[in-house]
PDB file of C-alpha atoms in Angstrom:
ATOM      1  CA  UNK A   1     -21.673 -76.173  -9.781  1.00  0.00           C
ATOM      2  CA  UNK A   2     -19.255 -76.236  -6.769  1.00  0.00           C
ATOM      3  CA  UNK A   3     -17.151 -73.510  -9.015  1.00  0.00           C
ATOM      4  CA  UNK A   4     -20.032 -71.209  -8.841  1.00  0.00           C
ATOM      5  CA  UNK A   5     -20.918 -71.591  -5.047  1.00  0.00           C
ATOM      6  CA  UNK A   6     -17.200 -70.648  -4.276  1.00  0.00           C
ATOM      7  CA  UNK A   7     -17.055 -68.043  -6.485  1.00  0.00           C
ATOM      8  CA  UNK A   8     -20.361 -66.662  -4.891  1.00  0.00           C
ATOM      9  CA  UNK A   9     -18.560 -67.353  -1.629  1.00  0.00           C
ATOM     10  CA  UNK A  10     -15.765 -65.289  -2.353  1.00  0.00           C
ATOM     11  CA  UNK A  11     -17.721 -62.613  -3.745  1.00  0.00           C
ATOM     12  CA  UNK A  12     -19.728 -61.930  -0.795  1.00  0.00           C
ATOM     13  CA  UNK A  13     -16.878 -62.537   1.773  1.00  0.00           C
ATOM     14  CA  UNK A  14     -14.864 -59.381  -0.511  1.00  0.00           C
ATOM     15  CA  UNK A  15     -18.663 -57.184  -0.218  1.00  0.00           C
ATOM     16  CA  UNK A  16     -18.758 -57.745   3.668  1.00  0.00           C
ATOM     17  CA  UNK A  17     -14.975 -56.823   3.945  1.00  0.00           C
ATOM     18  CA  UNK A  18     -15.860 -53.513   1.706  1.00  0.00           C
ATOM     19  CA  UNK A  19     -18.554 -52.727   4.078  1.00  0.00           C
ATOM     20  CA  UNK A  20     -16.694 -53.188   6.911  1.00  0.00           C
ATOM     21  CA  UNK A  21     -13.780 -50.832   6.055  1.00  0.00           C
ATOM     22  CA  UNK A  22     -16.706 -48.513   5.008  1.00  0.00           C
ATOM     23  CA  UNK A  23     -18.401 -48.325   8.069  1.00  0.00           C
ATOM     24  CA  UNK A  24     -14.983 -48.033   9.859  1.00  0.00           C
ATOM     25  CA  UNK A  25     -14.034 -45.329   7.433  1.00  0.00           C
ATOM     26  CA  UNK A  26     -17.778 -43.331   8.389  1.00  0.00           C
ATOM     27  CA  UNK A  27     -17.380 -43.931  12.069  1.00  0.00           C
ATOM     28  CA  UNK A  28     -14.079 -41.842  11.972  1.00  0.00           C
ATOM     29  CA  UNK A  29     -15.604 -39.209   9.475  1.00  0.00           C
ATOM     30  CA  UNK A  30     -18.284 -38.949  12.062  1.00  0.00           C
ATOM     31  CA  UNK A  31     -16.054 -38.702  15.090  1.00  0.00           C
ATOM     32  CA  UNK A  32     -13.496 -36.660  12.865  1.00  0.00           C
ATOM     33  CA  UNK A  33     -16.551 -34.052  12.098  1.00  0.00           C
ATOM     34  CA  UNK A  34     -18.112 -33.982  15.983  1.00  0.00           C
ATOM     35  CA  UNK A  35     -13.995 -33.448  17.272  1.00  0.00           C
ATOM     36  CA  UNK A  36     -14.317 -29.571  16.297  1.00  0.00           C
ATOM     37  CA  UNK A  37     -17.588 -29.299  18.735  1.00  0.00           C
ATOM     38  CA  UNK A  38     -16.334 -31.246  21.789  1.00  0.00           C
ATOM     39  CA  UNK A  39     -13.280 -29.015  21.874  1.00  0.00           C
ATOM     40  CA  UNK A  40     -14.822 -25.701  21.643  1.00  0.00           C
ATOM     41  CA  UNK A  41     -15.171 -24.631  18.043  1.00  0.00           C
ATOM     42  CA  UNK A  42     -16.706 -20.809  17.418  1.00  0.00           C
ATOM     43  CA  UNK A  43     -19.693 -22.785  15.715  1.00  0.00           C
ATOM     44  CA  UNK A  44     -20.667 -24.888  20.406  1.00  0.00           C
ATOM     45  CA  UNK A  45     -22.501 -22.523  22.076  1.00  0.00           C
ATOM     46  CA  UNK A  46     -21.983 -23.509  25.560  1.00  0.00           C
ATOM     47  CA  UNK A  47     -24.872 -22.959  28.292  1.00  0.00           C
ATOM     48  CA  UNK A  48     -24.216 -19.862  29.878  1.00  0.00           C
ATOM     49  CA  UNK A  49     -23.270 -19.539  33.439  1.00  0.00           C
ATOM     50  CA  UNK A  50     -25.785 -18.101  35.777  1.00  0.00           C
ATOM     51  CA  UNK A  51     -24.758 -14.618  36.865  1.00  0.00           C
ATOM     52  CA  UNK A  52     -23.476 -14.094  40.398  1.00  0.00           C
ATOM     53  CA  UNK A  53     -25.922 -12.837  43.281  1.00  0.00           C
ATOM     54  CA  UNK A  54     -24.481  -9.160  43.299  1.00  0.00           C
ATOM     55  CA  UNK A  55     -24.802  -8.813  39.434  1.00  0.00           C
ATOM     56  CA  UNK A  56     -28.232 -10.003  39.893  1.00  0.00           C
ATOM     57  CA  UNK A  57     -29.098  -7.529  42.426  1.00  0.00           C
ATOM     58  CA  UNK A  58     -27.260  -4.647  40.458  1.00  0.00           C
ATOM     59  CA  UNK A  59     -29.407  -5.164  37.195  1.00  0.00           C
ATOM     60  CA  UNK A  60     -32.384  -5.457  39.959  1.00  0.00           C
ATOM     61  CA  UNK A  61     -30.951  -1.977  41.530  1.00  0.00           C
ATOM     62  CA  UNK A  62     -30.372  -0.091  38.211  1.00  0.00           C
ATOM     63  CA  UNK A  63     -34.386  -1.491  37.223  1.00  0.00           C
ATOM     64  CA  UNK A  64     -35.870  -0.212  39.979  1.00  0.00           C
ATOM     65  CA  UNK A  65     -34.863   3.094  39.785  1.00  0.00           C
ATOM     66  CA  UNK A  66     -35.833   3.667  36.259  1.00  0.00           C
ATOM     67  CA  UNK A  67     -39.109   1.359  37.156  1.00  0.00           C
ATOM     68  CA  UNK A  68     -42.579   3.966  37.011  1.00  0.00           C
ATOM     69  CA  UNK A  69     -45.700   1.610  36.232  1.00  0.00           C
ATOM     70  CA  UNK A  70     -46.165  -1.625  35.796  1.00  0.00           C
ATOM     71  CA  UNK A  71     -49.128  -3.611  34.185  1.00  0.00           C
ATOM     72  CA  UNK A  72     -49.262  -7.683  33.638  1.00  0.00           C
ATOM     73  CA  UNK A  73     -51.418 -10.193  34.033  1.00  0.00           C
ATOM     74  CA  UNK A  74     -51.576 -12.090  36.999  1.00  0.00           C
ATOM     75  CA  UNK A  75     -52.292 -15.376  38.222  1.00  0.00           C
ATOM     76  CA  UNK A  76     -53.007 -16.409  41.896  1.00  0.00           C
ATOM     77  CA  UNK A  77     -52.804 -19.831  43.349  1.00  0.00           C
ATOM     78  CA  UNK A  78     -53.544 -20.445  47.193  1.00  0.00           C
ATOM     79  CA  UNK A  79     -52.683 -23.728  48.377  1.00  0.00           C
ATOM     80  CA  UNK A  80     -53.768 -24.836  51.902  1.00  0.00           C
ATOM     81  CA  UNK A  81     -51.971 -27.496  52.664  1.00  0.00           C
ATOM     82  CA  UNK A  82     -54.009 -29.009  55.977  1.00  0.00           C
ATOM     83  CA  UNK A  83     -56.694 -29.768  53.902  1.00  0.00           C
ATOM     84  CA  UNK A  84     -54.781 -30.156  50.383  1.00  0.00           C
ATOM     85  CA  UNK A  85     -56.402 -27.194  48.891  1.00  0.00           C
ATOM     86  CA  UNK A  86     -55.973 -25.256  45.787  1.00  0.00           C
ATOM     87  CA  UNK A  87     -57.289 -22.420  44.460  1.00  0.00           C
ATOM     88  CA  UNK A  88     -56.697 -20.044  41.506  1.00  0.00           C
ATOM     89  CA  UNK A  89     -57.826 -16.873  40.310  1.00  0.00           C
ATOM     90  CA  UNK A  90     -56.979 -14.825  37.238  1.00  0.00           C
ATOM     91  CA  UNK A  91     -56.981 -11.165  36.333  1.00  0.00           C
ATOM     92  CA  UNK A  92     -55.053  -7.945  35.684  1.00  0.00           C
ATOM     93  CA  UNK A  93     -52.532  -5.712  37.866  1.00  0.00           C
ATOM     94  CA  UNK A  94     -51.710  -2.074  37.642  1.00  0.00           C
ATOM     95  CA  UNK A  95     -48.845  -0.471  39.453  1.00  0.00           C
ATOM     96  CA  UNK A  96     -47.969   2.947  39.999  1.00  0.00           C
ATOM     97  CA  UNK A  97     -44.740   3.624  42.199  1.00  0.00           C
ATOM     98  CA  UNK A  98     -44.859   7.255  42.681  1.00  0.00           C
ATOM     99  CA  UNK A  99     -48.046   7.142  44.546  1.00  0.00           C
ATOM    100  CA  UNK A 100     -48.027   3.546  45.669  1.00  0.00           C
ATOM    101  CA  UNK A 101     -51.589   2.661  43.616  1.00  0.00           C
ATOM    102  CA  UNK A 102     -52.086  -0.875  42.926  1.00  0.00           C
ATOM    103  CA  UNK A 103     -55.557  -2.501  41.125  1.00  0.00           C
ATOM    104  CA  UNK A 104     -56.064  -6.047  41.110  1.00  0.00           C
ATOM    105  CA  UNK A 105     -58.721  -6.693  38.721  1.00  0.00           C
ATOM    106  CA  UNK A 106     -59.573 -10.052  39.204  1.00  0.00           C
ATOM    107  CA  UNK A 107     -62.179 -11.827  36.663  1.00  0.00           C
ATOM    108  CA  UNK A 108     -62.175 -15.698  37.368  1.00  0.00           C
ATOM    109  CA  UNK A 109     -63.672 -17.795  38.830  1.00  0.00           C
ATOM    110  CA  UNK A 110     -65.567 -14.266  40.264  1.00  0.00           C
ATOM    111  CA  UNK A 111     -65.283 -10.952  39.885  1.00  0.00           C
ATOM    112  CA  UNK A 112     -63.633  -8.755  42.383  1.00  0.00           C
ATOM    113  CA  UNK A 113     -61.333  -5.333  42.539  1.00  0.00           C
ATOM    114  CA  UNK A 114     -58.655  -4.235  44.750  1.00  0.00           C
ATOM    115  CA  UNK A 115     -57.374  -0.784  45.240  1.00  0.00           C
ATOM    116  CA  UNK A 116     -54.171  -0.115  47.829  1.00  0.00           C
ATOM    117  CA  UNK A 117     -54.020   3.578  47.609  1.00  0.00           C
ATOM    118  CA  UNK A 118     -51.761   5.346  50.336  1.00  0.00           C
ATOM    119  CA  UNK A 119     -52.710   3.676  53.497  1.00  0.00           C
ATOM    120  CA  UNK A 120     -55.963   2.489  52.420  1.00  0.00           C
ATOM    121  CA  UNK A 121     -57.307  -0.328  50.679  1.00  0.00           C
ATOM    122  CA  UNK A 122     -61.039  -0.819  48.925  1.00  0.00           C
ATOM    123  CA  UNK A 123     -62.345  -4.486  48.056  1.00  0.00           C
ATOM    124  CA  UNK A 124     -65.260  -4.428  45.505  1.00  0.00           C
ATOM    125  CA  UNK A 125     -67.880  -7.126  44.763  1.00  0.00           C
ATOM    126  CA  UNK A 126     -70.038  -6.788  41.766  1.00  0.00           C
ATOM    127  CA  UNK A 127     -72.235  -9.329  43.228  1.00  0.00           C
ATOM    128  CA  UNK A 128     -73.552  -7.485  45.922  1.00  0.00           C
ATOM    129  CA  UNK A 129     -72.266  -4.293  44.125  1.00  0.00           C
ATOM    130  CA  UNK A 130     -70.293  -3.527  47.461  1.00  0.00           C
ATOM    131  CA  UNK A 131     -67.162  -1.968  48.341  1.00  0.00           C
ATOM    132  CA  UNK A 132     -65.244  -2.795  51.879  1.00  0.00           C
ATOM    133  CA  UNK A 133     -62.812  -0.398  52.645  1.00  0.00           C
ATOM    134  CA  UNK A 134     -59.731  -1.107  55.215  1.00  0.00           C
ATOM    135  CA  UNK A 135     -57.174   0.837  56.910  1.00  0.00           C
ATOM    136  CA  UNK A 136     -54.532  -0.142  56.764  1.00  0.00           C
ATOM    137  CA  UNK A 137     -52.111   2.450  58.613  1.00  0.00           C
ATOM    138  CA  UNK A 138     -50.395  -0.396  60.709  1.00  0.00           C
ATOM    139  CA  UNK A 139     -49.931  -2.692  58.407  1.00  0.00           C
ATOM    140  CA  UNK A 140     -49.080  -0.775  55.205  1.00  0.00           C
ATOM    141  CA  UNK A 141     -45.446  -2.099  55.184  1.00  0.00           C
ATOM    142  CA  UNK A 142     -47.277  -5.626  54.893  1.00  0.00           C
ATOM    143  CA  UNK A 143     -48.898  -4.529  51.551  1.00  0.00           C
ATOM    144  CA  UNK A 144     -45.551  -3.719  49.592  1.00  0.00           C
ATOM    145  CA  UNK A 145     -44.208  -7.269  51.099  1.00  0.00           C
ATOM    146  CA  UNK A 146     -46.852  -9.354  49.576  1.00  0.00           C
ATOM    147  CA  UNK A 147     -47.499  -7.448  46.454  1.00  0.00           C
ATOM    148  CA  UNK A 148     -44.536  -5.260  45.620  1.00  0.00           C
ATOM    149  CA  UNK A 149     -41.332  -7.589  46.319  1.00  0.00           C
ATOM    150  CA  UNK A 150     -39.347  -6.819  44.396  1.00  0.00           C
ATOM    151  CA  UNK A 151     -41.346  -4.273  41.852  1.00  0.00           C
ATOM    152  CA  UNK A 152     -39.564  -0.675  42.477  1.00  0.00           C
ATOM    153  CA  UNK A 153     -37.926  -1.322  45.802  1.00  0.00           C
ATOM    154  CA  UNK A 154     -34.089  -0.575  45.583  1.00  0.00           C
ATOM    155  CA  UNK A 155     -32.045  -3.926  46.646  1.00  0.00           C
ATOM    156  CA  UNK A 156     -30.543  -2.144  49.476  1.00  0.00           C
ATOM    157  CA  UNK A 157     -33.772  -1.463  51.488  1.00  0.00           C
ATOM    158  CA  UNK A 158     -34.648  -5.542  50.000  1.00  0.00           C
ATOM    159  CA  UNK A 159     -31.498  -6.421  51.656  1.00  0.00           C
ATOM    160  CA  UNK A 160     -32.038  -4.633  55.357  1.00  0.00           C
ATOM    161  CA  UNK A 161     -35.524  -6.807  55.392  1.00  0.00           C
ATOM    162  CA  UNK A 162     -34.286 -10.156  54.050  1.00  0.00           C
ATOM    163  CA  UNK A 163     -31.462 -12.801  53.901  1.00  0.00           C
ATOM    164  CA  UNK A 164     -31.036 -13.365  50.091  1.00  0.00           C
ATOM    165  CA  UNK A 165     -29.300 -16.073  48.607  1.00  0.00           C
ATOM    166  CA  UNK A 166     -29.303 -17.367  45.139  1.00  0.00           C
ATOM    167  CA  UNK A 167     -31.066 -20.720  43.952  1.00  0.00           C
ATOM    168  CA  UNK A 168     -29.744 -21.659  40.831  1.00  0.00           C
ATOM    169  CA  UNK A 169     -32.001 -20.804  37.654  1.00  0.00           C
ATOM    170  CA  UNK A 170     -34.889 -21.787  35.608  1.00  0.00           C
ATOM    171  CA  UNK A 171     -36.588 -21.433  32.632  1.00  0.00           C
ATOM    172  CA  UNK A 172     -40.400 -20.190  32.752  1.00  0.00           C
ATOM    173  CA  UNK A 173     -42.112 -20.094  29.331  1.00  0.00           C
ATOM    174  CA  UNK A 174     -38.706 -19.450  27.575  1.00  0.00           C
ATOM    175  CA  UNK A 175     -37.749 -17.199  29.920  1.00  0.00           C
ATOM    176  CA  UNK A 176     -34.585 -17.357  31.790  1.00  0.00           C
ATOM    177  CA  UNK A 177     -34.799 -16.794  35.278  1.00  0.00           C
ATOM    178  CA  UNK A 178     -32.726 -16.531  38.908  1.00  0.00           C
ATOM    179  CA  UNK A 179     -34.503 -17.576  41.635  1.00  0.00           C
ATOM    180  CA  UNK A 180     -34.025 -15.730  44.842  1.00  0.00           C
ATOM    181  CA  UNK A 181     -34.830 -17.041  48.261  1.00  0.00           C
ATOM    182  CA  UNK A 182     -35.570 -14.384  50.563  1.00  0.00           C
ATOM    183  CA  UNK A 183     -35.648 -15.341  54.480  1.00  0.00           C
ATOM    184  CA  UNK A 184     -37.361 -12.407  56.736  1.00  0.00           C
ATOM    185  CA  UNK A 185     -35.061 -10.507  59.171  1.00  0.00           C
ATOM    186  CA  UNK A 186     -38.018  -8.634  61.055  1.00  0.00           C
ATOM    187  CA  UNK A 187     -40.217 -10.304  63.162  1.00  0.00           C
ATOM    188  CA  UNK A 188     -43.246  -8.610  61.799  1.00  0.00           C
ATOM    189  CA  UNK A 189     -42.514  -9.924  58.226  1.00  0.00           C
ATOM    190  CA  UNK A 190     -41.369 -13.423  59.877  1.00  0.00           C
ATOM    191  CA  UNK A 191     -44.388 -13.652  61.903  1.00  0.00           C
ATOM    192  CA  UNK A 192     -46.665 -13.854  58.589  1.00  0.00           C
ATOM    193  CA  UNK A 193     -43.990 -15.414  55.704  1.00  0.00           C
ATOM    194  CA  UNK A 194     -41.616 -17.917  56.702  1.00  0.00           C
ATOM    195  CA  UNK A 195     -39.495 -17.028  53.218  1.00  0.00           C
ATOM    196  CA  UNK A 196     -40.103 -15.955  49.660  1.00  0.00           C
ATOM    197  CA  UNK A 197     -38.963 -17.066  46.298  1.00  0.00           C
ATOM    198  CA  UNK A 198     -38.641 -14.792  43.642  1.00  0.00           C
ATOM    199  CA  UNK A 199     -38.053 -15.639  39.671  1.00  0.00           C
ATOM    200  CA  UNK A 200     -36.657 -12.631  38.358  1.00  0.00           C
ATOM    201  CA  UNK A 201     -36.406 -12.457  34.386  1.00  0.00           C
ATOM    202  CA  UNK A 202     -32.337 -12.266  34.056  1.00  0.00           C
ATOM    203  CA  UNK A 203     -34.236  -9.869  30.603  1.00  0.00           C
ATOM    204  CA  UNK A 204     -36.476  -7.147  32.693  1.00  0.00           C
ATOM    205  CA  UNK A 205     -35.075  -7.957  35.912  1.00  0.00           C
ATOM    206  CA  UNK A 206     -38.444  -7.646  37.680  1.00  0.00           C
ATOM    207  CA  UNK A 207     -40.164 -11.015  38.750  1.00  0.00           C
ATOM    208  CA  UNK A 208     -42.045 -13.276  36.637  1.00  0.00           C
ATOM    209  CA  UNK A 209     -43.197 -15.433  39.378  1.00  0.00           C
ATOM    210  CA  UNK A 210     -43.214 -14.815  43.248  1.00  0.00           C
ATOM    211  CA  UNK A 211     -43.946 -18.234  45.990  1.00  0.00           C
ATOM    212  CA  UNK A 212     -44.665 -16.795  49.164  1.00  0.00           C
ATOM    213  CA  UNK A 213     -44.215 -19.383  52.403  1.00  0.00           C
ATOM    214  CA  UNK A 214     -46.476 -18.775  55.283  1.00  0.00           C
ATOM    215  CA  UNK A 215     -46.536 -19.418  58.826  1.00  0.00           C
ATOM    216  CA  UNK A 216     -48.642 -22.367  58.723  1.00  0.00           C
ATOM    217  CA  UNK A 217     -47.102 -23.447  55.935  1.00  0.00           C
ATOM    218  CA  UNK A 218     -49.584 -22.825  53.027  1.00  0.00           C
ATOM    219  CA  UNK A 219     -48.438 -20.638  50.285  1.00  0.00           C
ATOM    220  CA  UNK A 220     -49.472 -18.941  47.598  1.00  0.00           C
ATOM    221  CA  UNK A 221     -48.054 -18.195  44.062  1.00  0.00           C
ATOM    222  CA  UNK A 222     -48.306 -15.207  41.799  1.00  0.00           C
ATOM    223  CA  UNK A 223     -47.411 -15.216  38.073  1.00  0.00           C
ATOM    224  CA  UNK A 224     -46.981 -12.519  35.787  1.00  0.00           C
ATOM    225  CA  UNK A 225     -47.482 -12.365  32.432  1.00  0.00           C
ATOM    226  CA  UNK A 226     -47.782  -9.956  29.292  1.00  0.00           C
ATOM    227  CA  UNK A 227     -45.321  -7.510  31.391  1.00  0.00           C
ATOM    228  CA  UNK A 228     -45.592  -3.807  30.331  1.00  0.00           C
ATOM    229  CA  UNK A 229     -43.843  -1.593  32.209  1.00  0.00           C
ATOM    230  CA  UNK A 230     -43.553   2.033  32.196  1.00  0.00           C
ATOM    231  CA  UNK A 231     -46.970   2.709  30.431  1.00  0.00           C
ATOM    232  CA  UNK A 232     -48.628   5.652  31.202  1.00  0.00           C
ATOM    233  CA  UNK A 233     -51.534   4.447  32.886  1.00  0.00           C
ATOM    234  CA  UNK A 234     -54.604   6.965  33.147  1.00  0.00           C
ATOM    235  CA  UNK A 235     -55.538   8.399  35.935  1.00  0.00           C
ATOM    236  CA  UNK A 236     -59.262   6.693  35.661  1.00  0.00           C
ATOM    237  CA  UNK A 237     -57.121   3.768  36.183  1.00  0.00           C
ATOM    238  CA  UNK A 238     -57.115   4.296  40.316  1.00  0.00           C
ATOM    239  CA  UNK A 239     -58.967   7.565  40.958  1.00  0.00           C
ATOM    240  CA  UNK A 240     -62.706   5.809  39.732  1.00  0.00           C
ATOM    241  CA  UNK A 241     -62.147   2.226  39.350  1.00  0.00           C
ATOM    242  CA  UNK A 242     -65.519   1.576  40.969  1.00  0.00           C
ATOM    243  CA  UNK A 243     -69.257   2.560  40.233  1.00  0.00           C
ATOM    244  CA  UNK A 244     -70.570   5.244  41.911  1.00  0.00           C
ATOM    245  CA  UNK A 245     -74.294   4.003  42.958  1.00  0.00           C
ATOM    246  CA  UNK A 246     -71.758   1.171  44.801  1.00  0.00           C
ATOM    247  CA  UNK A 247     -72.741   1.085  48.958  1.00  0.00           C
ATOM    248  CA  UNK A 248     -69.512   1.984  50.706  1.00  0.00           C
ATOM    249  CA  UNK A 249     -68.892  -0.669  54.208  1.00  0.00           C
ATOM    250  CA  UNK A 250     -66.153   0.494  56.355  1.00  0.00           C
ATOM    251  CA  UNK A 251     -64.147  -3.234  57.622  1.00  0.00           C
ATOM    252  CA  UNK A 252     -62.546  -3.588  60.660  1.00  0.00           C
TER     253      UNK A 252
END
């Protein structure tokens, strides 16, 4: 009986040692097989290095030269901070460079249109089937600050109105994208926004995604989504957005 417990002994003490030198022996295969990817092999993709500032604004340059209309869906969020605010509304854009026309067509939470034509700009509200139109002579530089940054406008004139540095990179619904900072230079752009950040898709090179930093320090964000750009847009698009039997308020 004691011959068969030692023999038992001995048999399992030889298994254990096999499975020892086996597990050594896949530990190495394992290391031997990763070696190949922690040195490099053609097979590790490394991440890929964020492009410098002046390629950035280059590919931004070269875009916005060959950049004629631009439709997307938008999404704006105002956040008041004082009073921890937020508030979001969704709808369409259409942008026309030649002739400076933009349309926000907003649908949610209400409806409501926006036309910036020349130095103009028309609000309508379905509700009280009303349109309230502004001039907006002084201020037009304003309008291409807060809804054109970075849509059409060569680098160079971006670059006599701002500090820009770069901020690293992110990724925004699998899209890769710099983010610029942009600090005012003139007081009359520094007097309403503090500094800007702009996502610009390192694909289009046009932003995805704008933060604009007030005075006060609320800000709001725009996203853009479903990008289309050099469409030809119709000319119904801006020249009758609005119904006709609308009543017509001139604003202050």
């Amino acid at each position: 009986m004691m011959s068969q417990i030692t023999k038992l002994e001995e048999s399992r003490r030889r298994f254990r040692k096999r499975m020892s030198r086996l597990s050594v022996a896949c530990v190495f295969t394992l290391l031997a097989l990763s070696l190949p990817f922690a040195f490099g092999s053609p097979g590790f993709r490394k991440p890929k290095p964020a492009p410098p500032l002046g390629e950035i604004l280059r590919q931004m340059n070269d875009r916005a030269k060959s950049l004629e209309t631009v439709s997307a869906n938008i999404e704006y969020t105002k956040v008041t901070v004082v009073v921890n605010d937020k508030s979001t509304e969704y709808g369409e854009l259409y942008f026309e460079k030649n002739n400076t026309q933009i349309l926000l067509n907003f649908q949610k939470p209400e409806p409501k249109m926006i036309l910036f034509r020349k130095n103009r700009a028309e609000i309508y509200l379905p509700k009280i089937n009303q349109i309230q139109e502004y001039n907006l002579e002084k201020q037009s530089g304003l309008v291409e600050q807060f809804l054109l940054l970075g849509f059409g406008k060569e680098t160079g004139e971006l670059e006599k109105s701002y500090t820009i540095k770069l901020n690293g990179e992110e990724v925004l619904e699998g899209d890769t994208t710099a983010i610029l900072e942009l600090t005012p230079r003139k007081e009359n752009i520094s007097a309403q926004l503090t500094k800007v950040q702009l996502w610009i898709s390192e694909e289009s090179w046009i932003p995805v995604q704008q933060k604009f930093f007030e005075a006060g320090g609320d800000y709001l964000i725009t996203r853009y989504t479903a990008v289309k750009t050099n469409r030809k847009l119709p000319p119904s698009t801006f020249q009758n957005p609005f119904p006709k039997d609308a009543k017509r308020v001139k604003m202050g």
